Amino acid sequence: MSAIEAPFQKHSATSREAARAISGHLGRMELEIMNLVTDAQAAGALGLTDEQLIGAFGSQSARPRRIFLVACGKLRDSGSTARTQSGRQAVVWAVA
């Protein structure tokens, strides 16, 4: 895999530093996110929301990895939503 730059908030020095620190782990993390969504779909779900991904992955790092995977065309908006714990609707992400 070629060098991949983690996404970060351009206005935030701490976000930029976190992206640099995590860059060596992108392949493993992205693969784990893909596996979580794939497994959920294999079990009959349409995919996973960010909240579900964060819970299953065990870290807030799941959301930036999901954003990156969407940008790479590996994950997509399923066209469906699911209710979060706070009662709001959230996009369900699926394998592209």
PDB file of C-alpha atoms in Angstrom:
ATOM      1  CA  MET A   1       0.000   0.000   0.000  1.00  0.00           C
ATOM      2  CA  SER A   2       1.356   3.456  -0.821  1.00  0.00           C
ATOM      3  CA  ALA A   3       1.703   6.137   1.827  1.00  0.00           C
ATOM      4  CA  ILE A   4      -1.688   7.275   3.030  1.00  0.00           C
ATOM      5  CA  GLU A   5      -2.260  10.550   4.821  1.00  0.00           C
ATOM      6  CA  ALA A   6      -4.827  10.392   7.570  1.00  0.00           C
ATOM      7  CA  PRO A   7      -7.518  13.064   7.353  1.00  0.00           C
ATOM      8  CA  PHE A   8      -7.267  15.903   9.853  1.00  0.00           C
ATOM      9  CA  GLN A   9      -8.858  19.246  10.610  1.00  0.00           C
ATOM     10  CA  LYS A  10      -6.689  21.796   8.795  1.00  0.00           C
ATOM     11  CA  HIS A  11      -7.306  24.465  11.450  1.00  0.00           C
ATOM     12  CA  SER A  12      -6.163  22.226  14.317  1.00  0.00           C
ATOM     13  CA  ALA A  13      -2.527  21.572  15.152  1.00  0.00           C
ATOM     14  CA  THR A  14      -3.527  18.738  17.496  1.00  0.00           C
ATOM     15  CA  SER A  15      -5.619  17.091  14.790  1.00  0.00           C
ATOM     16  CA  ARG A  16      -2.703  17.345  12.353  1.00  0.00           C
ATOM     17  CA  GLU A  17      -0.335  15.804  14.939  1.00  0.00           C
ATOM     18  CA  ALA A  18      -2.791  12.986  15.700  1.00  0.00           C
ATOM     19  CA  ALA A  19      -3.000  12.222  11.971  1.00  0.00           C
ATOM     20  CA  ARG A  20       0.804  12.034  11.764  1.00  0.00           C
ATOM     21  CA  ALA A  21       0.994   9.793  14.834  1.00  0.00           C
ATOM     22  CA  ILE A  22      -1.561   7.350  13.489  1.00  0.00           C
ATOM     23  CA  SER A  23      -0.235   7.138   9.918  1.00  0.00           C
ATOM     24  CA  GLY A  24       1.711   3.924  10.543  1.00  0.00           C
ATOM     25  CA  HIS A  25      -1.453   2.101  11.582  1.00  0.00           C
ATOM     26  CA  LEU A  26      -3.799   3.071   8.790  1.00  0.00           C
ATOM     27  CA  GLY A  27      -3.794  -0.214   6.938  1.00  0.00           C
ATOM     28  CA  ARG A  28      -4.731  -2.281   9.983  1.00  0.00           C
ATOM     29  CA  MET A  29      -7.334   0.191  11.197  1.00  0.00           C
ATOM     30  CA  GLU A  30      -8.965   0.565   7.804  1.00  0.00           C
ATOM     31  CA  LEU A  31      -9.075  -3.197   7.378  1.00  0.00           C
ATOM     32  CA  GLU A  32     -10.730  -3.558  10.779  1.00  0.00           C
ATOM     33  CA  ILE A  33     -13.371  -0.926   9.910  1.00  0.00           C
ATOM     34  CA  MET A  34     -14.061  -2.678   6.598  1.00  0.00           C
ATOM     35  CA  ASN A  35     -14.362  -6.032   8.401  1.00  0.00           C
ATOM     36  CA  LEU A  36     -16.819  -4.589  10.938  1.00  0.00           C
ATOM     37  CA  VAL A  37     -19.084  -3.251   8.188  1.00  0.00           C
ATOM     38  CA  THR A  38     -18.739  -6.428   6.107  1.00  0.00           C
ATOM     39  CA  ASP A  39     -19.555  -8.631   9.106  1.00  0.00           C
ATOM     40  CA  ALA A  40     -22.602  -6.503   9.980  1.00  0.00           C
ATOM     41  CA  GLN A  41     -23.883  -6.818   6.413  1.00  0.00           C
ATOM     42  CA  ALA A  42     -23.215 -10.565   6.374  1.00  0.00           C
ATOM     43  CA  ALA A  43     -25.314 -10.811   9.561  1.00  0.00           C
ATOM     44  CA  GLY A  44     -28.227  -9.118   7.779  1.00  0.00           C
ATOM     45  CA  ALA A  45     -27.731  -5.458   8.666  1.00  0.00           C
ATOM     46  CA  LEU A  46     -27.572  -2.771   5.977  1.00  0.00           C
ATOM     47  CA  GLY A  47     -24.252  -1.622   7.449  1.00  0.00           C
ATOM     48  CA  LEU A  48     -23.234   0.439  10.474  1.00  0.00           C
ATOM     49  CA  THR A  49     -23.667   4.014  11.661  1.00  0.00           C
ATOM     50  CA  ASP A  50     -20.678   5.968  12.951  1.00  0.00           C
ATOM     51  CA  GLU A  51     -21.972   5.423  16.487  1.00  0.00           C
ATOM     52  CA  GLN A  52     -22.105   1.663  15.916  1.00  0.00           C
ATOM     53  CA  LEU A  53     -18.655   1.672  14.306  1.00  0.00           C
ATOM     54  CA  ILE A  54     -17.174   3.582  17.241  1.00  0.00           C
ATOM     55  CA  GLY A  55     -18.764   1.136  19.689  1.00  0.00           C
ATOM     56  CA  ALA A  56     -17.570  -1.936  17.816  1.00  0.00           C
ATOM     57  CA  PHE A  57     -14.108  -0.519  17.100  1.00  0.00           C
ATOM     58  CA  GLY A  58     -13.702   0.763  20.637  1.00  0.00           C
ATOM     59  CA  SER A  59     -12.319   4.156  19.685  1.00  0.00           C
ATOM     60  CA  GLN A  60     -13.342   7.520  18.252  1.00  0.00           C
ATOM     61  CA  SER A  61     -10.697   6.806  15.570  1.00  0.00           C
ATOM     62  CA  ALA A  62     -13.330   4.807  13.710  1.00  0.00           C
ATOM     63  CA  ARG A  63     -15.031   7.920  12.297  1.00  0.00           C
ATOM     64  CA  PRO A  64     -11.946   9.454  10.602  1.00  0.00           C
ATOM     65  CA  ARG A  65     -11.102   6.013   9.188  1.00  0.00           C
ATOM     66  CA  ARG A  66     -14.678   5.674   7.870  1.00  0.00           C
ATOM     67  CA  ILE A  67     -14.429   9.142   6.276  1.00  0.00           C
ATOM     68  CA  PHE A  68     -11.201   8.108   4.574  1.00  0.00           C
ATOM     69  CA  LEU A  69     -12.726   4.839   3.340  1.00  0.00           C
ATOM     70  CA  VAL A  70     -15.681   6.740   1.870  1.00  0.00           C
ATOM     71  CA  ALA A  71     -13.275   9.121   0.107  1.00  0.00           C
ATOM     72  CA  CYS A  72     -11.404   6.094  -1.304  1.00  0.00           C
ATOM     73  CA  GLY A  73     -14.650   4.576  -2.582  1.00  0.00           C
ATOM     74  CA  LYS A  74     -14.490   1.561  -0.245  1.00  0.00           C
ATOM     75  CA  LEU A  75     -17.566   2.510   1.839  1.00  0.00           C
ATOM     76  CA  ARG A  76     -20.711   4.356   0.786  1.00  0.00           C
ATOM     77  CA  ASP A  77     -23.888   5.838   2.187  1.00  0.00           C
ATOM     78  CA  SER A  78     -26.361   2.954   2.090  1.00  0.00           C
ATOM     79  CA  GLY A  79     -29.271   5.336   1.567  1.00  0.00           C
ATOM     80  CA  SER A  80     -30.711   4.263   4.919  1.00  0.00           C
ATOM     81  CA  THR A  81     -30.574   5.753   8.377  1.00  0.00           C
ATOM     82  CA  ALA A  82     -30.775   4.307  11.871  1.00  0.00           C
ATOM     83  CA  ARG A  83     -31.660   5.882  15.193  1.00  0.00           C
ATOM     84  CA  THR A  84     -28.744   6.718  17.489  1.00  0.00           C
ATOM     85  CA  GLN A  85     -28.780   6.407  21.268  1.00  0.00           C
ATOM     86  CA  SER A  86     -29.743  10.090  21.449  1.00  0.00           C
ATOM     87  CA  GLY A  87     -32.745   9.440  19.192  1.00  0.00           C
ATOM     88  CA  ARG A  88     -31.370  11.167  16.097  1.00  0.00           C
ATOM     89  CA  GLN A  89     -31.142   9.581  12.667  1.00  0.00           C
ATOM     90  CA  ALA A  90     -27.662   8.695  11.367  1.00  0.00           C
ATOM     91  CA  VAL A  91     -26.400   7.463   8.008  1.00  0.00           C
ATOM     92  CA  VAL A  92     -25.840   3.721   7.739  1.00  0.00           C
ATOM     93  CA  TRP A  93     -22.517   3.083   5.968  1.00  0.00           C
ATOM     94  CA  ALA A  94     -22.144   0.062   3.683  1.00  0.00           C
ATOM     95  CA  VAL A  95     -19.417  -1.593   1.660  1.00  0.00           C
ATOM     96  CA  ALA A  96     -19.252   0.050  -1.777  1.00  0.00           C
TER      97      ALA A  96
END
